[in-house]
Structures are given as structure tokens and as C-alpha cells.
CSV table of C-alpha atoms in Angstrom, one decimal:
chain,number,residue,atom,x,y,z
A,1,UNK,CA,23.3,-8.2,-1.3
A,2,UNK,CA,23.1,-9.6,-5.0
A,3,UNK,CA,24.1,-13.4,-4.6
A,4,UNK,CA,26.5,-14.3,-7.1
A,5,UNK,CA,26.2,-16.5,-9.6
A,6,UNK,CA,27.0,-17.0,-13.4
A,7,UNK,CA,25.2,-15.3,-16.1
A,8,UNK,CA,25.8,-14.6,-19.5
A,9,UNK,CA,25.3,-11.1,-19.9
A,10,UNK,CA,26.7,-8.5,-23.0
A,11,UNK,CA,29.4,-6.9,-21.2
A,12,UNK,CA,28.4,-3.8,-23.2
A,13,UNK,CA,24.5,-2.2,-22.6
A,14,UNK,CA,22.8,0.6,-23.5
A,15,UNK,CA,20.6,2.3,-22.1
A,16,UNK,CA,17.4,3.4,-23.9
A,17,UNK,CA,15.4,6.0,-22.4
A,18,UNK,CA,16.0,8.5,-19.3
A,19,UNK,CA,17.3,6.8,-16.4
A,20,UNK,CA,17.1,7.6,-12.8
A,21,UNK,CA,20.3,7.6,-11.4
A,22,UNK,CA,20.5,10.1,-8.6
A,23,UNK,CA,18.3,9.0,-5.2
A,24,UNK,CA,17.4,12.4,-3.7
A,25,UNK,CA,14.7,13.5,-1.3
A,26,UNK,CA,12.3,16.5,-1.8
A,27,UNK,CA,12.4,19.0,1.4
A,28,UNK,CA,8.6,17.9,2.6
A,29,UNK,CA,9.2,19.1,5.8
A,30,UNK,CA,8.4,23.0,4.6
A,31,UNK,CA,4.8,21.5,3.6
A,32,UNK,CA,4.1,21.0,7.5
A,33,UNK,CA,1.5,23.3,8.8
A,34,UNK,CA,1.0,21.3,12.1
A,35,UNK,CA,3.8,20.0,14.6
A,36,UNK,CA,3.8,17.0,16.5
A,37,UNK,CA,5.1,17.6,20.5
A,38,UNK,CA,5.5,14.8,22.6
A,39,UNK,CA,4.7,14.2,26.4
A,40,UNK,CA,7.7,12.6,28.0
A,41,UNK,CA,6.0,11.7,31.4
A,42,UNK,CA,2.9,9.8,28.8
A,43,UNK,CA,5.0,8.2,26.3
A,44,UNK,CA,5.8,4.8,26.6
A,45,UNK,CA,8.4,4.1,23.6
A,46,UNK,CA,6.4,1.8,22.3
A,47,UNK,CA,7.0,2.6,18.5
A,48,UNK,CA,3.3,3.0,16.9
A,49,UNK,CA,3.8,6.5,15.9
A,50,UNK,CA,7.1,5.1,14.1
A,51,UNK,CA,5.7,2.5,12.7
A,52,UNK,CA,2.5,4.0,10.9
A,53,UNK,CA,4.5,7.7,10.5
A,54,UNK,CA,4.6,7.9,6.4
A,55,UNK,CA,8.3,9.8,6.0
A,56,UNK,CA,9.6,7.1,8.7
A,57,UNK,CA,10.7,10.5,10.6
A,58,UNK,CA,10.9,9.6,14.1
A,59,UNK,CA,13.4,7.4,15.7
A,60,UNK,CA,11.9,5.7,19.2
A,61,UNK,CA,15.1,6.5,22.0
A,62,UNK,CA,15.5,3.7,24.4
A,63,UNK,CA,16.9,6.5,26.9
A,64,UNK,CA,16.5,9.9,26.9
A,65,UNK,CA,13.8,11.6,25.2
A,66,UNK,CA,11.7,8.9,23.7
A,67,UNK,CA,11.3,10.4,20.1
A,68,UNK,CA,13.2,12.5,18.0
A,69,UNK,CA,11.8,13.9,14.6
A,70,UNK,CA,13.5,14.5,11.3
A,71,UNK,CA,12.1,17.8,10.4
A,72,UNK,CA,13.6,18.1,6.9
A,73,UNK,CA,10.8,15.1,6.2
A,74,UNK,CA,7.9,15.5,8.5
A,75,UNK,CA,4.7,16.3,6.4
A,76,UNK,CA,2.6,17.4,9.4
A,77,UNK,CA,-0.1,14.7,8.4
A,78,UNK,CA,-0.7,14.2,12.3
A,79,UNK,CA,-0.9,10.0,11.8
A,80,UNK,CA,1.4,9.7,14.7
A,81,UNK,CA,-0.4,11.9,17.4
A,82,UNK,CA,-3.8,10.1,16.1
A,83,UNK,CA,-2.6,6.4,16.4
A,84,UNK,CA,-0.6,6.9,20.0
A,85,UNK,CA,-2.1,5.1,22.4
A,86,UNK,CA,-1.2,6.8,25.3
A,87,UNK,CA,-2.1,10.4,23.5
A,88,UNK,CA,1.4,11.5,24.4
A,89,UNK,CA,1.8,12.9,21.0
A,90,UNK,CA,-0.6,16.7,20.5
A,91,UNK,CA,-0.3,18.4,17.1
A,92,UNK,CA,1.0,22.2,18.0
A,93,UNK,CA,0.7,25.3,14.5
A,94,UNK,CA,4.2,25.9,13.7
A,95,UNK,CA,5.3,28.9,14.6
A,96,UNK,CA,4.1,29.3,17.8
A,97,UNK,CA,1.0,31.9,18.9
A,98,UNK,CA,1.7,34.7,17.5
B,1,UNK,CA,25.5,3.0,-10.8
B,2,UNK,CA,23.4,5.2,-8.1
B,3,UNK,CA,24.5,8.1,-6.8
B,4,UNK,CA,23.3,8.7,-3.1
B,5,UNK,CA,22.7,12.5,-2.4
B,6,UNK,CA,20.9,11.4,0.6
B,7,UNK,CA,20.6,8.6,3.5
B,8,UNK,CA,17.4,6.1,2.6
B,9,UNK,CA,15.2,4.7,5.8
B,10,UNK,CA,15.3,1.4,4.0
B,11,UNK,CA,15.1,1.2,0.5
B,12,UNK,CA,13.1,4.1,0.2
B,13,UNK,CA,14.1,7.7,-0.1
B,14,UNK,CA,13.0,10.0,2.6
B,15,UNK,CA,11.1,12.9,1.1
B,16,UNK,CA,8.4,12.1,-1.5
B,17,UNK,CA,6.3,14.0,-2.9
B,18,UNK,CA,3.0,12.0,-2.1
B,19,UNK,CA,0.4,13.6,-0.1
B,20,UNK,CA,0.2,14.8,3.3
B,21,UNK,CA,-1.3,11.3,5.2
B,22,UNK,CA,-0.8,8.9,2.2
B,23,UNK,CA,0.4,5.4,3.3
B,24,UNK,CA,1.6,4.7,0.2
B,25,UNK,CA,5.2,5.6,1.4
B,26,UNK,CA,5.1,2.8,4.4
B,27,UNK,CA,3.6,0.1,1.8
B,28,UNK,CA,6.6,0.4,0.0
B,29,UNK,CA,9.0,0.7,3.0
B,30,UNK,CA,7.7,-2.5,4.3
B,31,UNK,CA,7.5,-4.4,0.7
B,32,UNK,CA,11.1,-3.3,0.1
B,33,UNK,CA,12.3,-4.2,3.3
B,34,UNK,CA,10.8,-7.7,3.3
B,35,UNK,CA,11.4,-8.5,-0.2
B,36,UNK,CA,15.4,-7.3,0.2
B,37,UNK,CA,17.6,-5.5,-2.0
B,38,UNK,CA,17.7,-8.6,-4.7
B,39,UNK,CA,14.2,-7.0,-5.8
B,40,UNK,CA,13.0,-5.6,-9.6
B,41,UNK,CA,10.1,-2.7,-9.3
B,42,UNK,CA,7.5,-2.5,-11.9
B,43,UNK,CA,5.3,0.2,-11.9
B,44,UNK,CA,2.6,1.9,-14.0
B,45,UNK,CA,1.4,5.5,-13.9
B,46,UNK,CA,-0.6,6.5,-11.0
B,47,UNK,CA,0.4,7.5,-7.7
B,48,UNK,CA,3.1,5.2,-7.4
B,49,UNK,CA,5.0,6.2,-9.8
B,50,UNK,CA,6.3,8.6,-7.9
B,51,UNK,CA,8.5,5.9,-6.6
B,52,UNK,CA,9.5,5.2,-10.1
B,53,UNK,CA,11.4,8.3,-10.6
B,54,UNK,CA,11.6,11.4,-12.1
B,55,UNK,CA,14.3,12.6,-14.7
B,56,UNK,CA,17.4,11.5,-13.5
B,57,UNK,CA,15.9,11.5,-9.5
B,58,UNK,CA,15.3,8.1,-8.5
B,59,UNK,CA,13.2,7.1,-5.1
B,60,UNK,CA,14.2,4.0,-4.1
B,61,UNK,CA,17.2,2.2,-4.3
B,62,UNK,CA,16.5,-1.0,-5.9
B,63,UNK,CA,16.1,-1.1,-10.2
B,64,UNK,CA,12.8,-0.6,-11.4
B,65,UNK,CA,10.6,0.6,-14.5
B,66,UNK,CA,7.9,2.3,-15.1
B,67,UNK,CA,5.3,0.9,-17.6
B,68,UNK,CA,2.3,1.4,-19.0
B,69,UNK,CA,-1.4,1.3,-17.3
B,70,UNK,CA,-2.5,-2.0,-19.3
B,71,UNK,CA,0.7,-4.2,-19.2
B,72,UNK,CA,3.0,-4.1,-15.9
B,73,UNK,CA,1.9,-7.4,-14.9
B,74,UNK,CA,3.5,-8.5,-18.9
B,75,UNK,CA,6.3,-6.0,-18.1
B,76,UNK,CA,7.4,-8.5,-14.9
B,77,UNK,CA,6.4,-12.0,-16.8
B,78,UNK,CA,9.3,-10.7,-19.5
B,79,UNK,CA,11.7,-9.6,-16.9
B,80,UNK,CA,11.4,-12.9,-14.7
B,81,UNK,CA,11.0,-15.0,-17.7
B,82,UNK,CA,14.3,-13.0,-18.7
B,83,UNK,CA,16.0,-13.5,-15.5
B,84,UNK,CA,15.1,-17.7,-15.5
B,85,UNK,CA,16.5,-18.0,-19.0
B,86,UNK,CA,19.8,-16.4,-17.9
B,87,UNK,CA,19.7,-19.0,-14.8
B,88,UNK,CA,19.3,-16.5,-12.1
B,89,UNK,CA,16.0,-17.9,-10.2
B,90,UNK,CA,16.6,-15.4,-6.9
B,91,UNK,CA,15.6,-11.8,-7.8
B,92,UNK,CA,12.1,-11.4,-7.1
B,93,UNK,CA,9.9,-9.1,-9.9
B,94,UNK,CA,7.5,-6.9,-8.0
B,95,UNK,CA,4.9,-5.2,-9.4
B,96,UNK,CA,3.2,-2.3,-7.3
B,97,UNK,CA,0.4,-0.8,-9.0
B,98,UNK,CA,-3.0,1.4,-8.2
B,99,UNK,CA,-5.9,0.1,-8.3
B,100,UNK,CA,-6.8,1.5,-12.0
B,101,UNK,CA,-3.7,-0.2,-13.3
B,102,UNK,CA,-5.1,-3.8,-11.8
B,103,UNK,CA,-8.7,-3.7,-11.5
B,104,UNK,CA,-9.5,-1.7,-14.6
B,105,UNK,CA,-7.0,-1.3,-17.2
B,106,UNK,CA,-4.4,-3.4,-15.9
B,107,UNK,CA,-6.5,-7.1,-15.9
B,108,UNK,CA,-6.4,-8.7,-19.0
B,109,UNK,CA,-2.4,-9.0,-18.3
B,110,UNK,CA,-2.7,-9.7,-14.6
B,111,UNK,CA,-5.4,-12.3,-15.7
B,112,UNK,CA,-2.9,-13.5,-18.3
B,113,UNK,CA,-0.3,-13.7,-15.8
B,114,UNK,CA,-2.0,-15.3,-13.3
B,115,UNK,CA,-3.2,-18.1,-15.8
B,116,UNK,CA,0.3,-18.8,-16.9
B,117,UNK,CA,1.4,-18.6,-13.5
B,118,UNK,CA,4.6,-16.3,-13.7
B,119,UNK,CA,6.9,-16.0,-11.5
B,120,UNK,CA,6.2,-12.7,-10.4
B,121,UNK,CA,4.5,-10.8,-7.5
B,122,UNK,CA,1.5,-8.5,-8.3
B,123,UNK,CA,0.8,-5.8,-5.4
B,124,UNK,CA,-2.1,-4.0,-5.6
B,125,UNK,CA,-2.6,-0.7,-3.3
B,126,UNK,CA,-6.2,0.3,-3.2
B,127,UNK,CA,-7.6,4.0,-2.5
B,128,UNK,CA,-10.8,3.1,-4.7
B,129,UNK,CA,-10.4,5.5,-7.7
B,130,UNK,CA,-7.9,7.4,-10.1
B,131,UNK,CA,-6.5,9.9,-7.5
B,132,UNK,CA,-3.4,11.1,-9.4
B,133,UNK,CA,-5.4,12.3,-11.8
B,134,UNK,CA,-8.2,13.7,-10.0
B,135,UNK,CA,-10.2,11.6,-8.5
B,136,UNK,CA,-12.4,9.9,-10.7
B,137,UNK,CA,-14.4,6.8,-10.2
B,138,UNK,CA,-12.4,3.2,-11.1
B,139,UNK,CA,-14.1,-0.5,-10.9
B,140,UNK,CA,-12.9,-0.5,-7.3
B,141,UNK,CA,-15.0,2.3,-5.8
B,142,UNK,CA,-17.4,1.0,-3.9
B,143,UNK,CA,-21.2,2.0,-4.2
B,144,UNK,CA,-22.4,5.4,-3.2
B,145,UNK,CA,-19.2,6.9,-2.9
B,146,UNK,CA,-18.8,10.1,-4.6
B,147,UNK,CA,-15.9,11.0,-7.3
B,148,UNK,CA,-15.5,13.8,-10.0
B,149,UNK,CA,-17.1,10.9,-12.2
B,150,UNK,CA,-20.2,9.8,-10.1
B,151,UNK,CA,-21.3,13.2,-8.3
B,152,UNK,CA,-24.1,11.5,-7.0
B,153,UNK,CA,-22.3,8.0,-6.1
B,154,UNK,CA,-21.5,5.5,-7.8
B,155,UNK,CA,-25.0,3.4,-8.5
B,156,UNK,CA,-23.1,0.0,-9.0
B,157,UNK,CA,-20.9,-1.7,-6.7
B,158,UNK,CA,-16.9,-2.7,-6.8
B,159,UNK,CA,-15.7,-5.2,-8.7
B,160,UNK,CA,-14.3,-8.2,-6.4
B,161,UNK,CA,-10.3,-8.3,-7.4
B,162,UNK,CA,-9.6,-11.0,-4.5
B,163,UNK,CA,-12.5,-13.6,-5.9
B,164,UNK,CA,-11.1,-12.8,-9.5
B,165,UNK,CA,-7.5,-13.9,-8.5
B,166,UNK,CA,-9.0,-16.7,-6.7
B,167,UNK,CA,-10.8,-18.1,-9.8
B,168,UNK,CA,-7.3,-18.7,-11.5
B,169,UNK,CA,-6.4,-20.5,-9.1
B,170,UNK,CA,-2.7,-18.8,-7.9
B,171,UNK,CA,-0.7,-20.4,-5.6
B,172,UNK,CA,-1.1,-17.4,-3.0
B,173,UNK,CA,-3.3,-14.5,-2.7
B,174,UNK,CA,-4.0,-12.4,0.1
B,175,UNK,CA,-5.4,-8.5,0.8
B,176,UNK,CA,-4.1,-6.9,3.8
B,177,UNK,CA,-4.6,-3.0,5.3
B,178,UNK,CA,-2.3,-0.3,6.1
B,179,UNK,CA,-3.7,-0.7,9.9
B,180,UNK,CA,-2.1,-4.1,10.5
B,181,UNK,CA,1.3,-3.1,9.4
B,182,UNK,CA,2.6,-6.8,10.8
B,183,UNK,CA,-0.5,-8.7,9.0
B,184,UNK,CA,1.1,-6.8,5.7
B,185,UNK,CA,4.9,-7.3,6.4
B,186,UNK,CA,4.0,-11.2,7.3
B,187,UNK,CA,1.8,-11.9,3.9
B,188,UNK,CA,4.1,-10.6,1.9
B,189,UNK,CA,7.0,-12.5,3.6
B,190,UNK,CA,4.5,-15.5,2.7
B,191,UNK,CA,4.5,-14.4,-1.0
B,192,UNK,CA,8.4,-14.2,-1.2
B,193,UNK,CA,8.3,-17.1,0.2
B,194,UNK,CA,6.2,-18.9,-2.3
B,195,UNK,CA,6.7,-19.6,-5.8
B,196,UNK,CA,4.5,-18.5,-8.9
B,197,UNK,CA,2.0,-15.7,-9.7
B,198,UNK,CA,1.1,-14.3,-6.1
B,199,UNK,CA,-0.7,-11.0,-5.9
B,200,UNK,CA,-1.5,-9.2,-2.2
B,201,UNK,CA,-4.4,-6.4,-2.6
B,202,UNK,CA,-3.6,-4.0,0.2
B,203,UNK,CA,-6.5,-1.3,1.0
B,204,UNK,CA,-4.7,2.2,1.1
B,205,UNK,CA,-7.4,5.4,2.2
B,206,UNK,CA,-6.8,8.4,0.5
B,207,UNK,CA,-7.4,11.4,2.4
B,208,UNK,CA,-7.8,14.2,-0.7
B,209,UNK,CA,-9.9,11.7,-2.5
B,210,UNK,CA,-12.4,10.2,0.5
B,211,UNK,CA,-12.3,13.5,2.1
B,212,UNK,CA,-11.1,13.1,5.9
B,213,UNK,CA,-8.0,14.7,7.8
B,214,UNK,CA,-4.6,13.2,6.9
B,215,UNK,CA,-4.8,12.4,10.3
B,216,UNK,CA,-7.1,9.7,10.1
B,217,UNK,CA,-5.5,7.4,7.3
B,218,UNK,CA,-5.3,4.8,9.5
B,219,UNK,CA,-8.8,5.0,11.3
B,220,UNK,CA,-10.7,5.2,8.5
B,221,UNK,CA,-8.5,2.1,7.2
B,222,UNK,CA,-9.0,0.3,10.8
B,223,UNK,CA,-13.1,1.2,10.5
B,224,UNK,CA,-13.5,-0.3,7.0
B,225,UNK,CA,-11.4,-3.6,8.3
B,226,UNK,CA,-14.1,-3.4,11.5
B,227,UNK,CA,-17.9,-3.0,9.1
B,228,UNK,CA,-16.0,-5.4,6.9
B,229,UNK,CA,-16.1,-3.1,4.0
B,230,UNK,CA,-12.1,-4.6,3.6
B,231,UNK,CA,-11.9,-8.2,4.5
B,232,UNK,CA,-8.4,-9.2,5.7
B,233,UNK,CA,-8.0,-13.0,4.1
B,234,UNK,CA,-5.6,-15.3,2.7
B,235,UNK,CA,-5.7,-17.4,-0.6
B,236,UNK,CA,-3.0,-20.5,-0.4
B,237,UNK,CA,-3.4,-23.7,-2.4
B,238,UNK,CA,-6.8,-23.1,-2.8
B,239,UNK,CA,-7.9,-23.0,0.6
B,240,UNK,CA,-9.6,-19.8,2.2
B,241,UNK,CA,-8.0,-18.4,5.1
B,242,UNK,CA,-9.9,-15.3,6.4
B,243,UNK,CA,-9.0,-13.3,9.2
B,244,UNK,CA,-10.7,-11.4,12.5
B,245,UNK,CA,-14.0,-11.7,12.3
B,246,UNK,CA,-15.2,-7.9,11.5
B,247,UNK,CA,-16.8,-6.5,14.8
B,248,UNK,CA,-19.4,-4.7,13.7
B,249,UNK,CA,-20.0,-6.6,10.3
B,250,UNK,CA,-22.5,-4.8,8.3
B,251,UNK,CA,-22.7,-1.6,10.0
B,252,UNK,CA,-20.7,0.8,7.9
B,253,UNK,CA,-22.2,4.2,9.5
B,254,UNK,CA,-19.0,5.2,11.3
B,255,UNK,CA,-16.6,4.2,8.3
B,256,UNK,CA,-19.3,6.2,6.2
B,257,UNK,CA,-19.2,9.3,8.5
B,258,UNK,CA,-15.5,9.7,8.5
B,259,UNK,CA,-15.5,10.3,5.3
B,260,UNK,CA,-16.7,13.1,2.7
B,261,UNK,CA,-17.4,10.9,-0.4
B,262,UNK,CA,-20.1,9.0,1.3
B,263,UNK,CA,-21.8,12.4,2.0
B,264,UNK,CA,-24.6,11.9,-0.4
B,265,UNK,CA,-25.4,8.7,1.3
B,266,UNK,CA,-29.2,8.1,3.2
B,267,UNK,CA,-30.5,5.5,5.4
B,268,UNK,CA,-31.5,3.8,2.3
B,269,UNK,CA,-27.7,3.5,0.8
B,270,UNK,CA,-26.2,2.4,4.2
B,271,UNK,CA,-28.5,0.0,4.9
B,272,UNK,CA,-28.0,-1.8,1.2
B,273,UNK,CA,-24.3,-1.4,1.6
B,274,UNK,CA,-24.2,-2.8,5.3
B,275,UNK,CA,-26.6,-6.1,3.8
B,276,UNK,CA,-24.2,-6.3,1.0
B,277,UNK,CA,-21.0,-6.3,3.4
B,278,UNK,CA,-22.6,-9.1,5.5
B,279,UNK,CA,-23.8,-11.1,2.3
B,280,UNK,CA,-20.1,-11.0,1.2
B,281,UNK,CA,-18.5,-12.0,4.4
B,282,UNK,CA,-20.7,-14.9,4.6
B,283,UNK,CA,-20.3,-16.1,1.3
B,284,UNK,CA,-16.6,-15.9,2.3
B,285,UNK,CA,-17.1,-17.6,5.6
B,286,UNK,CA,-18.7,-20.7,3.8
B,287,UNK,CA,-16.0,-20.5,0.8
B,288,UNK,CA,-13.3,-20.7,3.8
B,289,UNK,CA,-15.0,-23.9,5.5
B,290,UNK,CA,-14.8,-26.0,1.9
């Protein structure tokens, strides 16, 4: 948080010039071309797909299945799948074989 | 006041529009969530500014501006300089800028900065030419890689940003790589830490402008910190600090393979590139024993 202390500021300011306001997120998951599919039995949680992915779109599970991915964000780049060290992670073409 | 339409993974909004494989998003991520929310973005054009909005659409969730190319190392001196004289001495000024904004159009007021020693630190990401644009060749390509500007590779080699920063002397300096996420997060903890003009030049592939899958962003970054082509190294108080000795110093034929720009390169180019590489990192080796 912003620590507190005394300044002597204008309690009125203007702004000059457009200001961004509004944080919003652009739907880059609709660029993805490629999906990443993980191996349960091969993955070992150990959070290097997580920690290199771009979009920060997968959360490591402690229990469970061991990743889950945000697919509103997910570009497809493939990072995660190329920098697992157990290759539990394979790129599959989105929408299937046919 | 800002208005959250969506959840941030840190300070950072979610989807942004940089390229498929671009690391520029977790360089940010990182910075932001070491330096905290009590943090002042400047940035110039280039690909980061897509961080510095758009409109009314903001990116990340601490204040920022966006300057121009030549000054946003002038832009942060007048905003901490601002920030002393009003007795706050807490909020950090950050300055994330491409590689044309530092080493090329962007010097004279980093130089000036760094000679005054402002209170301000000067992050550098590096993917070795003007990609928003279009790829064209900046003091920091190195030689014979290819751009819209040097078709046939670039005859002359990259300027040196880290030895330039040395030479004036600023209380901390370091370069780091998007393959040692940890190595980056823990220099730029350093920086915060430390008081004065501190700049971190952080290597950053680009995979439309080197020409390799998005996949491989950090393999190719991993390779060049391996051949030595990016030497991992701090800068504090004047002494030299480097890191892992590169494994196959002067040997740059895999890092050259995986990409596309170094195409056009022979026998002839490698071999003067891997003897320059291994001239460098022994200059720096005896720089470090001083």
C-alpha cells in the first residue's frame, strides 16, 4: 500500500492529456492456434511452465489435477510445453482432428 | 481512480496484446511485483508501451506515463526529483524501455541521468532492434544478424550498453535474461534496494523479429546466455560481479541455428563472432578480478 506521509499537494489537479483509467484485458485466448494438454501421471507440479508462461495462465494445483489454464488468455505460444522438464506438457491444434 | 473491469495476475493485466511468445509480459510481471504497488512507470514508444495504455484502457495497475523515445530517463529524474522536493523519498520511478529508446535514441538522457545520479531505476529490455515498428536494425543488433535495415547483416557489431553504464560509475548495474527468472526477480530486488541511478539490461528474444517458433523464447535466450552472446553480470560500487561461466563460450553455432536472422551467416561470420564473444568475456573476467 501507499505509506502515508505529509505532502503538500493542490487539492485541485487537472489532468492534461488522455488518461487511462479503465484496466481491461484483450480476449488473447481466440489468437491460440495450438493447445497445451498436460500428462497427469508425468507432471510433477513443479511450476516451470507457470513461471516462464507469458499471460501467467496456469495455476500449479497442489492436489488434483496439477494445472489448470485460463483459456480467455492463453496465446498458444507453446513456452510452457517447451520448458517442462518432465515433457508432461504436448501442444494438441485446437479443435480436435477433424 | 481505476476502474477494474477485470482481475490482474499481479500488477499486470491479463490479456495484452504483445506477441504470441514475447517475454515482455513476465519482465513486467516480475519488476512490478518486486518493486510493489508504491511504483511510477515511465515508458517510451516501442513495444512496451503497450503497457502504457491505450485510450482510456490502462494495463497495469500502478501510475505511469508514456514519453518520448529520447527523454524517459529525464521524464523519471523530474518525477523523482518531484517526489524528493515534496518529502516523499519511498515511491520508486521506473523506467522500462526497448532497446531503441536506451541504446540509441534514448542515451544522451540516460547518460545524463546516470552522471547526476538520479534517483531512478532504468530497465532496459533487449530484442536487438526496432520490432514494433518492423524490425529494423538498432545499435544493439549484434553483427551479422539480418533486419529490414541490414538485409545482408549488420557489418558492425553492438554497441556495449553495460560497459557504458559502468563508465559513469552508478551505484548498481546489472543485465539479466528472461531464462533465469530468479537471477532477474533478485537483481532487481538489489536495485530497489539500492539508492541512486541503477539501470538492469535484461536480454528479451523476439520471436517475429529473430525468426524462431514462439515456442523457443526461452531456449534461444538460455543458448545466447550458454555461447556468452548475453553475459549475466553485476555492476555494484564499482566492482565486477559476473555470473556462470558460459559453457560453450565462443561457440555461437547452435544460438545461431535457432534463429532465422543469422541465416545469411558462413563459417567465416561465426567464427569472428564466436572470437569476439570470447574476447569480451575475458576482458570481463579480468575487469571482475580488479
Amino acid at each position: 500500500m501507499q505509506q502515508n506521509t505529509p505532502m503538500n499537494t493542490p487539492s485541485k489537479r487537472r489532468v492534461l492529456g488522455p488518461c487511462s483509467h479503465v484496466l481491461v484485458a484483450a480476449n488473447t485466448g481466440s489468437w491460440r492456434l495450438e493447445r497445451p494438454e498436460v500428462d497427469a501421471e508425468l507432471c510433477v507440479r513443479c511450476g516451470t511452465c507457470a513461471r516462464y508462461c507469458p499471460t501467467a495462465c496456469i495455476t500449479v494445483h497442489k492436489e488434483g489435477d496439477p494445472l489448470d489454464f485460463d483459456w480467455n488468455y492463453c496465446k498458444g505460444c507453446g513456452i510452457c510445453a517447451n520448458e517442462c522438464p518432465k515433457q508432461a506438457l504436448t501442444m494438441v491444434p485446437e479443435g480436435g482432428d477433424d | 481512480m481505476l476502474t477494474y473491469q477485470v482481475q490482474p495476475k499481479g500488477a499486470v493485466s491479463p490479456g495484452i496484446n504483445t506477441c504470441q511468445g514475447c517475454m515482455i509480459d513476465v519482465i513486467f510481471r516480475n519488476v512490478l511485483d518486486v518493486m510493489g504497488p508504491d511504483t511510477v512507470l515511465v515508458i517510451p514508444p516501442g513495444c512496451a508501451a503497450q503497457f502504457s495504455g491505450c485510450g482510456p484502457e490502462a494495463s497495469v495497475t500502478v501510475p505511469g506515463i508514456q514519453g518520448n523515445l529520447e527523454n524517459s530517463a529525464a521524464i523519471a529524474s523530474g518525477i523523482a526529483n518531484g517526489f524528493r522536493h515534496q518529502g516523499n523519498d519511498h515511491t520508486q520511478v521506473v523506467v522500462i524501455a526497448g532497446d531503441g529508446g536506451t541504446v540509441d535514441i534514448g542515451l544522451q538522457s540516460l547518460s545524463g541521468a546516470m552522471e547526476r545520479n538520479e534517483d531512478i531505476i532504468y530497465i532496459c529490455y533487449d530484442n536487438e532492434a526496432y520490432m514494433n515498428t518492423g524490425v529494423q536494425g538498432s545499435s544493439s543488433t549484434p553483427f551479422a544478424a539480418s533486419t529490414t535495415t541490414t538485409p545482408a547483416g549488420k557489418p558492425v557489431n553492438a554497441k556495449d550498453l553495460i560497459s557504458i553504464v559502468m563508465a559513469h560509475r552508478v551505484p548498481y548495474a546489472a543485465t539479466a535474461s528472461v531464462a533465469d527468472i530468479f537471477d532477474l526477480r533478485r537483481k532487481v530486488q538489489k536495485a530497489k534496494e539500492t539508492k541512486g541511478c541503477r539501470v538492469i539490461h535484461i536480454m528479451s528474444p523476439c520471436p517475429t523479429g529473430w525468426g524462431y517458433p514462439s515456442a523457443k523464447t526461452v531456449e534461444v535466450a538460455r543458448e545466447a546466455v550458454r555461447c556468452g552472446a548475453w553475459v549475466l553480470m553485476e555492476y555494484e560500487n564499482g566492482a565486477i560481479k559476473l555470473g556462470r561461466k558460459p559453457e560453450e563460450l565462443g561457440q555461437p553455432q547452435k544460438y545461431f541455428a535457432l534463429q532465422k536472422r543469422f541465416c545469411g551467416a558462413g563459417e567465416e561470420e561465426i567464427a569472428k563472432m564466436g572470437a569476439f564473444l570470447t574476447e569480451r568475456y575475458e576482458y570481463l573476467e579480468k575487469l571482475a578480478q580488479l
